[in-house]
mmCIF file of C-alpha atoms and ligand atoms in Angstrom:
data_model
loop_
_atom_site.group_PDB
_atom_site.id
_atom_site.type_symbol
_atom_site.label_atom_id
_atom_site.label_comp_id
_atom_site.label_asym_id
_atom_site.label_seq_id
_atom_site.Cartn_x
_atom_site.Cartn_y
_atom_site.Cartn_z
ATOM 1 C CA MET A 1 84.414 119.402 117.852
ATOM 2 C CA LYS A 2 84.094 122.668 116.255
ATOM 3 C CA ILE A 3 85.101 122.299 112.604
ATOM 4 C CA LEU A 4 85.868 124.877 110.037
ATOM 5 C CA ASN A 5 84.844 123.407 106.642
ATOM 6 C CA LEU A 6 86.169 125.512 103.805
ATOM 7 C CA GLY A 7 84.539 124.526 100.554
ATOM 8 C CA ALA A 8 81.649 123.031 102.299
ATOM 9 C CA GLY A 9 79.139 123.657 99.407
ATOM 10 C CA GLY A 10 81.031 121.649 96.807
ATOM 11 C CA PHE A 11 80.465 117.927 95.922
ATOM 12 C CA ILE A 12 82.672 116.468 98.576
ATOM 13 C CA GLY A 13 82.262 119.324 101.024
ATOM 14 C CA SER A 14 78.454 119.049 101.021
ATOM 15 C CA HIS A 15 78.420 115.319 101.824
ATOM 16 C CA LEU A 16 81.034 115.945 104.437
ATOM 17 C CA THR A 17 78.960 118.759 106.022
ATOM 18 C CA HIS A 18 75.976 116.476 106.338
ATOM 19 C CA ARG A 19 78.062 113.691 107.933
ATOM 20 C CA LEU A 20 79.763 116.116 110.432
ATOM 21 C CA LEU A 21 76.381 117.507 111.490
ATOM 22 C CA ASN A 22 74.915 113.979 111.779
ATOM 23 C CA GLU A 23 77.930 113.077 114.020
ATOM 24 C CA GLY A 24 77.064 115.884 116.402
ATOM 25 C CA HIS A 25 79.868 118.338 115.466
ATOM 26 C CA THR A 26 79.375 122.157 115.251
ATOM 27 C CA VAL A 27 80.240 123.201 111.708
ATOM 28 C CA THR A 28 81.280 126.665 110.399
ATOM 29 C CA ALA A 29 81.021 126.442 106.608
ATOM 30 C CA VAL A 30 82.340 128.683 103.915
ATOM 31 C CA ASP A 31 81.582 128.451 100.179
ATOM 32 C CA LEU A 32 80.513 130.566 97.178
ATOM 33 C CA GLU A 33 77.506 128.270 96.762
ATOM 34 C CA THR A 34 74.777 126.912 99.104
ATOM 35 C CA GLU A 35 72.763 124.886 96.586
ATOM 36 C CA LYS A 36 74.216 121.544 97.617
ATOM 37 C CA VAL A 37 73.663 122.062 101.349
ATOM 38 C CA ILE A 38 70.382 123.791 101.014
ATOM 39 C CA ASP A 39 68.646 121.109 103.131
ATOM 40 C CA CYS A 40 70.809 121.739 106.195
ATOM 41 C CA LEU A 41 71.284 125.503 106.215
ATOM 42 C CA GLU A 42 68.834 125.891 109.071
ATOM 43 C CA HIS A 43 70.578 123.263 111.194
ATOM 44 C CA PRO A 44 71.271 124.651 114.611
ATOM 45 C CA ASN A 45 74.991 123.468 114.604
ATOM 46 C CA LEU A 46 75.759 124.986 111.192
ATOM 47 C CA VAL A 47 76.821 128.595 110.518
ATOM 48 C CA PHE A 48 77.132 129.181 106.807
ATOM 49 C CA PHE A 49 79.199 131.989 105.269
ATOM 50 C CA GLN A 50 78.441 132.415 101.532
ATOM 51 C CA GLN A 51 81.684 133.928 100.535
ATOM 52 C CA ASP A 52 84.374 134.010 97.809
ATOM 53 C CA ILE A 53 87.479 133.464 99.904
ATOM 54 C CA ARG A 54 89.525 135.727 97.504
ATOM 55 C CA LYS A 55 87.406 138.630 98.336
ATOM 56 C CA PRO A 56 87.269 140.805 101.514
ATOM 57 C CA GLY A 57 84.413 140.357 103.838
ATOM 58 C CA TRP A 58 85.467 137.376 105.942
ATOM 59 C CA ASP A 59 87.985 136.954 108.700
ATOM 60 C CA LEU A 60 90.107 133.822 108.097
ATOM 61 C CA ASP A 61 92.190 134.215 111.196
ATOM 62 C CA ALA A 62 89.277 134.488 113.538
ATOM 63 C CA LEU A 63 87.520 131.506 112.007
ATOM 64 C CA VAL A 64 90.593 129.398 112.284
ATOM 65 C CA ARG A 65 91.326 130.599 115.906
ATOM 66 C CA GLU A 66 87.755 129.634 116.974
ATOM 67 C CA SER A 67 88.053 126.089 115.500
ATOM 68 C CA ASP A 68 89.299 122.733 116.737
ATOM 69 C CA LEU A 69 89.886 121.396 113.276
ATOM 70 C CA VAL A 70 90.074 123.059 109.898
ATOM 71 C CA MET A 71 89.152 121.069 106.620
ATOM 72 C CA ASP A 72 90.207 122.707 103.366
ATOM 73 C CA LEU A 73 88.362 121.472 100.237
ATOM 74 C CA ILE A 74 88.641 124.768 98.287
ATOM 75 C CA ALA A 75 89.887 124.155 94.717
ATOM 76 C CA TYR A 76 89.102 124.250 90.992
ATOM 77 C CA ALA A 77 89.115 120.494 90.315
ATOM 78 C CA ASN A 78 87.836 120.240 86.741
ATOM 79 C CA PRO A 79 90.224 119.577 84.004
ATOM 80 C CA GLY A 80 88.484 121.941 81.579
ATOM 81 C CA LEU A 81 89.331 124.768 83.854
ATOM 82 C CA TYR A 82 93.028 123.911 83.959
ATOM 83 C CA LEU A 83 93.020 124.577 80.311
ATOM 84 C CA ARG A 84 90.911 127.598 80.252
ATOM 85 C CA ILE A 85 92.087 129.483 83.314
ATOM 86 C CA PRO A 86 95.278 128.037 84.446
ATOM 87 C CA LEU A 87 96.440 131.160 86.346
ATOM 88 C CA GLU A 88 93.275 131.229 88.416
ATOM 89 C CA VAL A 89 93.833 127.579 89.053
ATOM 90 C CA PHE A 90 97.222 128.300 90.540
ATOM 91 C CA GLN A 91 95.983 131.403 92.448
ATOM 92 C CA LEU A 92 93.149 129.551 94.119
ATOM 93 C CA ASN A 93 94.595 126.122 94.510
ATOM 94 C CA PHE A 94 98.003 127.292 95.845
ATOM 95 C CA VAL A 95 98.131 130.937 96.765
ATOM 96 C CA GLU A 96 94.708 131.106 98.602
ATOM 97 C CA ASN A 97 95.081 127.637 100.064
ATOM 98 C CA LEU A 98 98.523 128.590 101.444
ATOM 99 C CA LYS A 99 96.921 131.343 103.315
ATOM 100 C CA ILE A 100 94.615 128.897 104.988
ATOM 101 C CA ALA A 101 97.494 126.603 105.784
ATOM 102 C CA GLU A 102 99.538 129.339 107.292
ATOM 103 C CA ALA A 103 96.658 130.611 109.469
ATOM 104 C CA CYS A 104 96.485 127.013 110.837
ATOM 105 C CA VAL A 105 100.135 127.142 111.585
ATOM 106 C CA ARG A 106 99.889 130.443 113.318
ATOM 107 C CA HIS A 107 97.064 129.278 115.538
ATOM 108 C CA GLY A 108 98.366 125.697 116.037
ATOM 109 C CA LYS A 109 95.328 124.110 114.502
ATOM 110 C CA ARG A 110 95.156 120.676 112.850
ATOM 111 C CA LEU A 111 94.453 120.942 109.072
ATOM 112 C CA ILE A 112 93.023 118.266 106.784
ATOM 113 C CA GLN A 113 93.938 119.278 103.269
ATOM 114 C CA PHE A 114 92.232 117.847 100.247
ATOM 115 C CA SER A 115 94.780 117.368 97.629
ATOM 116 C CA THR A 116 94.497 115.148 94.511
ATOM 117 C CA CYS A 117 95.541 111.835 92.796
ATOM 118 C CA GLU A 118 96.682 114.079 89.894
ATOM 119 C CA VAL A 119 99.914 114.744 91.949
ATOM 120 C CA TYR A 120 101.114 111.295 90.778
ATOM 121 C CA GLY A 121 100.574 112.273 87.134
ATOM 122 C CA ARG A 122 101.006 109.470 84.628
ATOM 123 C CA SER A 123 102.007 105.859 85.016
ATOM 124 C CA ALA A 124 105.705 104.710 84.463
ATOM 125 C CA ALA A 125 104.466 102.671 81.411
ATOM 126 C CA THR A 126 103.957 105.960 79.498
ATOM 127 C CA LEU A 127 107.540 106.953 79.719
ATOM 128 C CA LYS A 128 109.309 106.934 76.312
ATOM 129 C CA ASN A 129 112.138 104.742 77.331
ATOM 130 C CA ALA A 130 110.385 102.630 79.941
ATOM 131 C CA HIS A 131 111.603 99.141 79.992
ATOM 132 C CA VAL A 132 108.578 97.442 81.648
ATOM 133 C CA ALA A 133 108.102 93.713 80.983
ATOM 134 C CA ASP A 134 104.330 93.827 81.107
ATOM 135 C CA PRO A 135 103.029 97.396 80.607
ATOM 136 C CA GLU A 136 99.536 96.137 81.513
ATOM 137 C CA ASP A 137 100.712 95.078 84.978
ATOM 138 C CA PRO A 138 98.791 97.211 87.542
ATOM 139 C CA ILE A 139 101.927 97.605 89.582
ATOM 140 C CA HIS A 140 103.086 100.352 87.069
ATOM 141 C CA ALA A 141 100.004 102.483 87.783
ATOM 142 C CA THR A 142 99.470 101.729 91.511
ATOM 143 C CA PHE A 143 100.405 104.769 93.508
ATOM 144 C CA SER A 144 101.594 104.821 97.171
ATOM 145 C CA GLU A 145 101.452 107.857 99.202
ATOM 146 C CA ASP A 146 105.195 107.743 100.458
ATOM 147 C CA THR A 147 107.084 105.948 97.898
ATOM 148 C CA SER A 148 105.725 106.571 94.334
ATOM 149 C CA GLU A 149 107.578 108.931 91.915
ATOM 150 C CA TYR A 150 105.616 111.745 90.166
ATOM 151 C CA ILE A 151 105.579 111.868 86.279
ATOM 152 C CA LEU A 152 104.093 115.018 84.746
ATOM 153 C CA GLY A 153 104.081 116.361 81.229
ATOM 154 C CA PRO A 154 105.977 119.506 79.877
ATOM 155 C CA VAL A 155 105.036 123.078 80.760
ATOM 156 C CA SER A 156 103.388 123.516 77.413
ATOM 157 C CA LYS A 157 100.763 120.982 78.618
ATOM 158 C CA HIS A 158 99.202 123.296 81.116
ATOM 159 C CA ARG A 159 96.757 120.691 82.316
ATOM 160 C CA TRP A 160 99.583 119.894 84.862
ATOM 161 C CA ILE A 161 99.501 123.230 86.532
ATOM 162 C CA TYR A 162 96.736 121.824 88.753
ATOM 163 C CA SER A 163 98.849 118.885 89.833
ATOM 164 C CA CYS A 164 101.982 121.080 90.359
ATOM 165 C CA ALA A 165 99.966 123.602 92.565
ATOM 166 C CA LYS A 166 98.617 120.857 94.701
ATOM 167 C CA GLN A 167 102.013 119.089 94.859
ATOM 168 C CA LEU A 168 103.744 122.309 96.025
ATOM 169 C CA LEU A 169 101.035 122.897 98.618
ATOM 170 C CA GLU A 170 101.531 119.326 99.858
ATOM 171 C CA ARG A 171 105.321 119.993 100.113
ATOM 172 C CA VAL A 172 104.869 123.300 101.964
ATOM 173 C CA LEU A 173 102.704 121.640 104.509
ATOM 174 C CA HIS A 174 105.313 118.924 104.894
ATOM 175 C CA ALA A 175 107.924 121.463 105.491
ATOM 176 C CA TYR A 176 105.879 123.242 108.016
ATOM 177 C CA GLY A 177 105.574 119.835 109.725
ATOM 178 C CA ILE A 178 109.286 119.266 109.795
ATOM 179 C CA GLU A 179 110.289 122.799 110.796
ATOM 180 C CA GLN A 180 107.416 123.851 113.033
ATOM 181 C CA GLY A 181 105.807 120.652 114.079
ATOM 182 C CA PHE A 182 102.565 121.548 112.146
ATOM 183 C CA ASN A 183 99.876 118.902 112.290
ATOM 184 C CA TYR A 184 98.239 118.235 109.072
ATOM 185 C CA THR A 185 96.670 115.329 107.170
ATOM 186 C CA ILE A 186 96.600 115.286 103.316
ATOM 187 C CA ILE A 187 93.873 113.405 101.416
ATOM 188 C CA ARG A 188 94.329 112.470 97.852
ATOM 189 C CA PRO A 189 91.005 111.534 96.362
ATOM 190 C CA PHE A 190 90.860 109.163 93.485
ATOM 191 C CA ASN A 191 87.674 109.935 91.349
ATOM 192 C CA PHE A 192 84.957 110.244 93.820
ATOM 193 C CA ILE A 193 81.462 109.978 92.243
ATOM 194 C CA GLY A 194 78.031 110.290 93.552
ATOM 195 C CA PRO A 195 74.914 112.511 93.675
ATOM 196 C CA LYS A 196 75.748 116.206 93.288
ATOM 197 C CA ILE A 197 79.191 115.444 91.659
ATOM 198 C CA ASP A 198 78.688 118.213 89.114
ATOM 199 C CA PHE A 199 76.083 120.039 87.262
ATOM 200 C CA LEU A 200 74.549 118.975 83.937
ATOM 201 C CA LEU A 201 75.541 120.939 80.900
ATOM 202 C CA HIS A 202 72.291 122.793 80.401
ATOM 203 C CA GLU A 203 72.277 124.067 84.065
ATOM 204 C CA LYS A 204 75.377 126.191 84.096
ATOM 205 C CA GLU A 205 78.309 127.610 82.287
ATOM 206 C CA GLY A 206 81.393 125.610 82.585
ATOM 207 C CA ILE A 207 82.991 122.216 82.116
ATOM 208 C CA PRO A 208 81.974 119.376 84.449
ATOM 209 C CA ARG A 209 83.722 116.076 84.803
ATOM 210 C CA VAL A 210 83.175 113.085 82.579
ATOM 211 C CA PHE A 211 80.163 111.549 84.450
ATOM 212 C CA SER A 212 78.168 114.729 83.812
ATOM 213 C CA PHE A 213 79.090 114.764 80.124
ATOM 214 C CA PHE A 214 77.992 111.204 79.737
ATOM 215 C CA MET A 215 74.756 111.708 81.745
ATOM 216 C CA ASP A 216 73.809 114.750 79.730
ATOM 217 C CA ALA A 217 74.314 112.822 76.551
ATOM 218 C CA LEU A 218 72.127 110.032 77.769
ATOM 219 C CA LEU A 219 69.352 112.330 78.917
ATOM 220 C CA ASN A 220 69.351 114.393 75.698
ATOM 221 C CA GLY A 221 70.349 111.733 73.020
ATOM 222 C CA THR A 222 73.426 113.592 72.015
ATOM 223 C CA GLN A 223 76.937 112.013 71.450
ATOM 224 C CA MET A 224 78.997 110.628 74.190
ATOM 225 C CA LYS A 225 82.530 111.673 73.395
ATOM 226 C CA LEU A 226 85.546 109.608 74.116
ATOM 227 C CA VAL A 227 88.643 111.870 74.442
ATOM 228 C CA ASN A 228 91.367 110.236 72.610
ATOM 229 C CA GLY A 229 89.444 107.024 72.233
ATOM 230 C CA GLY A 230 88.603 106.532 75.919
ATOM 231 C CA VAL A 231 91.546 104.171 76.608
ATOM 232 C CA GLN A 232 92.483 106.049 79.705
ATOM 233 C CA ARG A 233 91.509 104.325 82.958
ATOM 234 C CA ARG A 234 90.197 105.546 86.268
ATOM 235 C CA CYS A 235 89.199 103.940 89.509
ATOM 236 C CA TYR A 236 85.910 105.321 90.722
ATOM 237 C CA SER A 237 84.991 105.494 94.381
ATOM 238 C CA TYR A 238 81.444 106.036 95.756
ATOM 239 C CA ILE A 239 81.120 109.197 97.678
ATOM 240 C CA ASP A 240 79.707 107.357 100.898
ATOM 241 C CA ASP A 241 82.869 105.146 100.934
ATOM 242 C CA ALA A 242 85.050 108.228 100.497
ATOM 243 C CA ILE A 243 83.235 110.175 103.230
ATOM 244 C CA GLU A 244 83.525 107.174 105.629
ATOM 245 C CA CYS A 245 87.250 107.245 105.193
ATOM 246 C CA THR A 246 87.410 110.941 105.446
ATOM 247 C CA TYR A 247 85.421 110.730 108.724
ATOM 248 C CA ARG A 248 87.830 108.300 110.248
ATOM 249 C CA ILE A 249 90.539 110.767 109.383
ATOM 250 C CA VAL A 250 88.523 113.390 111.255
ATOM 251 C CA GLU A 251 88.441 111.209 114.296
ATOM 252 C CA ASN A 252 92.194 110.422 114.055
ATOM 253 C CA PRO A 253 92.167 107.505 116.455
ATOM 254 C CA GLY A 254 95.410 107.624 118.447
ATOM 255 C CA GLY A 255 96.809 110.494 116.357
ATOM 256 C CA VAL A 256 97.497 107.911 113.499
ATOM 257 C CA CYS A 257 96.774 110.592 110.827
ATOM 258 C CA ASN A 258 99.104 113.222 112.155
ATOM 259 C CA GLN A 259 101.434 114.407 109.371
ATOM 260 C CA GLN A 260 100.177 111.583 107.050
ATOM 261 C CA ILE A 261 98.980 111.437 103.479
ATOM 262 C CA PHE A 262 96.145 109.130 102.589
ATOM 263 C CA ASN A 263 95.001 107.896 99.178
ATOM 264 C CA ILE A 264 91.297 107.305 99.299
ATOM 265 C CA GLY A 265 89.868 105.365 96.361
ATOM 266 C CA SER A 266 88.593 101.994 95.180
ATOM 267 C CA PRO A 267 91.301 99.930 93.301
ATOM 268 C CA ALA A 268 88.818 97.223 92.400
ATOM 269 C CA ASN A 269 86.639 99.665 90.389
ATOM 270 C CA GLU A 270 89.104 100.408 87.505
ATOM 271 C CA VAL A 271 87.336 101.029 84.163
ATOM 272 C CA SER A 272 88.508 102.670 80.901
ATOM 273 C CA ILE A 273 86.562 105.703 79.977
ATOM 274 C CA ARG A 274 85.149 103.727 76.961
ATOM 275 C CA GLN A 275 84.014 100.955 79.351
ATOM 276 C CA MET A 276 82.456 103.560 81.567
ATOM 277 C CA ALA A 277 80.448 105.146 78.585
ATOM 278 C CA GLU A 278 79.320 101.668 77.444
ATOM 279 C CA LEU A 279 78.326 100.687 81.011
ATOM 280 C CA MET A 280 76.369 103.886 81.613
ATOM 281 C CA ARG A 281 74.674 103.447 78.270
ATOM 282 C CA GLU A 282 73.691 99.899 79.203
ATOM 283 C CA ILE A 283 72.519 100.837 82.531
ATOM 284 C CA TYR A 284 70.417 103.883 81.193
ATOM 285 C CA ALA A 285 68.814 101.580 78.463
ATOM 286 C CA GLU A 286 67.955 99.049 81.096
ATOM 287 C CA LYS A 287 66.667 101.180 83.960
ATOM 288 C CA PHE A 288 65.994 104.718 83.022
ATOM 289 C CA ARG A 289 65.462 105.063 79.293
ATOM 290 C CA ASP A 290 62.870 107.563 77.888
ATOM 291 C CA PRO A 291 61.548 105.833 74.772
ATOM 292 C CA ALA A 292 61.119 109.255 73.150
ATOM 293 C CA VAL A 293 64.906 109.914 73.222
ATOM 294 C CA ARG A 294 67.295 107.793 71.193
ATOM 295 C CA LEU A 295 70.389 106.165 72.909
ATOM 296 C CA PRO A 296 73.481 108.159 72.220
ATOM 297 C CA GLU A 297 76.235 106.997 69.789
ATOM 298 C CA ILE A 298 79.739 106.908 71.315
ATOM 299 C CA VAL A 299 82.281 108.818 69.315
ATOM 300 C CA SER A 300 85.984 109.474 69.612
ATOM 301 C CA VAL A 301 87.397 113.031 69.582
ATOM 302 C CA THR A 302 90.887 114.349 70.294
ATOM 303 C CA GLY A 303 91.945 116.027 73.415
ATOM 304 C CA GLU A 304 92.585 119.206 71.658
ATOM 305 C CA GLU A 305 89.078 119.236 69.951
ATOM 306 C CA PHE A 306 87.504 118.613 73.205
ATOM 307 C CA TYR A 307 89.422 120.765 75.658
ATOM 308 C CA GLY A 308 91.665 122.987 73.562
ATOM 309 C CA GLN A 309 95.451 123.336 73.475
ATOM 310 C CA GLY A 310 97.623 122.240 76.375
ATOM 311 C CA TYR A 311 95.624 119.157 77.188
ATOM 312 C CA ASP A 312 97.302 116.122 78.471
ATOM 313 C CA ASP A 313 96.033 113.270 80.567
ATOM 314 C CA SER A 314 96.759 110.663 83.298
ATOM 315 C CA ASP A 315 96.601 107.402 81.553
ATOM 316 C CA ARG A 316 95.939 105.195 84.462
ATOM 317 C CA ARG A 317 95.865 105.617 88.240
ATOM 318 C CA ILE A 318 95.282 102.933 90.777
ATOM 319 C CA PRO A 319 95.295 103.921 94.519
ATOM 320 C CA ASP A 320 97.248 101.957 96.928
ATOM 321 C CA ILE A 321 94.814 102.066 99.925
ATOM 322 C CA SER A 322 96.878 99.828 102.267
ATOM 323 C CA LYS A 323 97.605 102.797 104.662
ATOM 324 C CA ALA A 324 94.039 103.622 105.130
ATOM 325 C CA GLN A 325 93.138 99.888 105.536
ATOM 326 C CA LYS A 326 95.828 99.420 108.023
ATOM 327 C CA LEU A 327 95.646 102.546 110.124
ATOM 328 C CA LEU A 328 92.016 103.281 109.859
ATOM 329 C CA GLY A 329 90.457 99.913 109.175
ATOM 330 C CA TRP A 330 88.706 101.226 106.243
ATOM 331 C CA GLU A 331 87.479 99.230 103.167
ATOM 332 C CA PRO A 332 85.574 100.622 100.176
ATOM 333 C CA ARG A 333 82.320 98.693 99.731
ATOM 334 C CA TRP A 334 80.689 99.873 96.485
ATOM 335 C CA GLY A 335 81.333 98.320 93.111
ATOM 336 C CA ILE A 336 81.399 100.234 89.821
ATOM 337 C CA ARG A 337 77.985 99.146 88.515
ATOM 338 C CA ASP A 338 76.121 100.118 91.647
ATOM 339 C CA ILE A 339 77.962 103.374 91.955
ATOM 340 C CA LEU A 340 77.011 104.403 88.415
ATOM 341 C CA GLU A 341 73.330 103.233 88.676
ATOM 342 C CA THR A 342 72.877 105.082 92.008
ATOM 343 C CA THR A 343 74.358 108.328 90.766
ATOM 344 C CA MET A 344 72.533 108.051 87.559
ATOM 345 C CA ARG A 345 69.357 107.487 89.395
ATOM 346 C CA TYR A 346 69.865 110.766 91.273
ATOM 347 C CA TYR A 347 70.427 112.779 87.995
ATOM 348 C CA VAL A 348 67.691 111.204 86.175
ATOM 349 C CA GLY A 349 65.321 112.184 89.031
ATOM 350 C CA GLU A 350 66.583 115.609 89.239
ATOM 351 C CA TYR A 351 66.429 116.068 85.411
ATOM 352 C CA ARG A 352 62.807 114.826 85.347
ATOM 353 C CA LYS A 353 61.787 116.949 88.248
ATOM 354 C CA ASN A 354 63.224 120.079 86.704
ATOM 355 C CA THR A 355 61.764 119.394 83.266
ATOM 356 C CA ALA A 356 58.314 118.788 84.826
ATOM 357 C CA SER A 357 58.445 121.963 86.855
ATOM 358 C CA SER A 358 59.557 124.040 83.842
ATOM 359 C CA VAL A 359 56.597 122.507 81.767
ATOM 360 C CA VAL A 360 54.210 123.419 84.683
ATOM 361 C CA ALA A 361 55.847 126.899 84.905
ATOM 362 C CA GLY A 362 55.502 127.319 81.093
ATOM 363 C CA ASN A 363 51.840 126.240 81.143
ATOM 364 C CA GLY A 364 51.059 128.723 84.017
HETATM 365 C C1 UGA B 401 89.709 115.157 87.569
HETATM 366 C C2 UGA B 401 90.577 116.107 88.408
HETATM 367 O O1 UGA B 401 91.610 116.665 87.760
HETATM 368 C C3 UGA B 401 91.154 115.422 89.706
HETATM 369 O O2 UGA B 401 91.850 116.339 90.494
HETATM 370 C C4 UGA B 401 90.139 114.787 90.394
HETATM 371 O O3 UGA B 401 90.765 114.054 91.541
HETATM 372 C C5 UGA B 401 89.449 113.879 89.621
HETATM 373 O O4 UGA B 401 88.855 114.667 88.371
HETATM 374 C C6 UGA B 401 88.239 113.292 90.410
HETATM 375 O O5 UGA B 401 87.133 113.351 90.058
HETATM 376 O O6 UGA B 401 88.594 112.800 91.491
HETATM 377 P P1 UGA B 401 89.889 113.423 85.598
HETATM 378 O O7 UGA B 401 89.758 111.960 86.106
HETATM 379 O O8 UGA B 401 90.876 113.518 84.514
HETATM 380 O O9 UGA B 401 90.517 114.319 86.866
HETATM 381 O O10 UGA B 401 88.553 114.128 85.299
HETATM 382 P P2 UGA B 401 87.309 113.931 84.171
HETATM 383 O O11 UGA B 401 87.069 115.313 83.646
HETATM 384 O O12 UGA B 401 86.263 113.238 84.807
HETATM 385 O O13 UGA B 401 88.041 113.072 82.978
HETATM 386 C C7 UGA B 401 88.140 111.705 83.095
HETATM 387 C C8 UGA B 401 88.573 111.180 81.882
HETATM 388 O O14 UGA B 401 87.479 111.227 80.817
HETATM 389 C C9 UGA B 401 89.658 112.050 81.071
HETATM 390 O O15 UGA B 401 90.550 111.144 80.536
HETATM 391 C C10 UGA B 401 88.986 112.898 80.063
HETATM 392 O O16 UGA B 401 89.798 113.189 78.964
HETATM 393 C C11 UGA B 401 87.834 111.948 79.655
HETATM 394 N N1 UGA B 401 86.631 112.565 79.132
HETATM 395 C C12 UGA B 401 86.027 113.623 79.759
HETATM 396 C C13 UGA B 401 85.996 112.040 78.057
HETATM 397 O O17 UGA B 401 86.471 110.917 77.447
HETATM 398 N N2 UGA B 401 84.761 112.457 77.648
HETATM 399 C C14 UGA B 401 84.133 113.560 78.238
HETATM 400 O O18 UGA B 401 83.094 113.898 77.773
HETATM 401 C C15 UGA B 401 84.781 114.170 79.260
#
């Protein structure tokens, strides 16, 4: 197939680009950044446009028209940005993405739209007047694509602008499906993790996700900060598992993914953020420790201290993956310890390589 991969240079997009090329597809890739796909830029089946989709200089319509399938991964997806630049988050994640969807509608092309597990918001157990017999029962935080209700915070907690923008985009795709027979598939990732997830703090301006904060603290001996005590929980999914499921959606056997939404995640890998910090510190001490750097202490900070005003959080989110299991025969394979160790190994390797080369450059 000829696949238009928008956001091909990001974390998920770069892993996907490699997989699509390895499977023999022709890929037209668009992204601001090339760093994560640098090793395949010369591939004969890849054309890469380094482009900000908000700026002139590219022809969305022509690229969509020439493709068999469009995949859209373009989004700001780091909570720090929802707090810092909520309007841009809305512009990019809704307004710009809508243009892509509408180009697909115009040209009758199938679209695979990456959305987010954040559309589900918080678990029912957090509702003030919730009458739940056992608030710890995972049933209250297990989200299903076609039946779960969404619980978001007030407008003053602008973290939710991201969730809302993504939700509205999903609803528009659904409406195009109903009214015009538009063929889309929506993917809701649940905390994918793996090599290239984010940058380390010293490398770039910006706010990465929690793994990078913790990794950076481990490498530099600074504090691992638990926002609001780290009681919130996430289910982490290894990127290879996630790409395997995504690729089955690309293949779309018998059209089973047409006009469907899929959760992709690993329900068995639930950890609290505190447990994740402790596990990463334990793995680091065991496998990667530089004796010259002390192990970090784990401290608690408030959401406002860490992110600023308007922060709110998902307390717990577990994917119901029965749809992907049933329709695609997919099963996640990686457990949380192996996921963290493998991802940490990548970052430790990169960090030591960069440190060594800057020492050599400094000496020269
Ligand atoms: C983010 C995005 O909003 C989602 O769209 C995306 O699907 C998801 O990442 C993902 O990776 O799939 P979130 O899980 O809240 O959601 O992102 P993180 O920034 O990784 O935060 C996870 C938790 O760790 C949050 O509760 C946060 O408050 C906490 N945290 C973060 C810390 O305790 N310490 C830190 O140093 C950083």
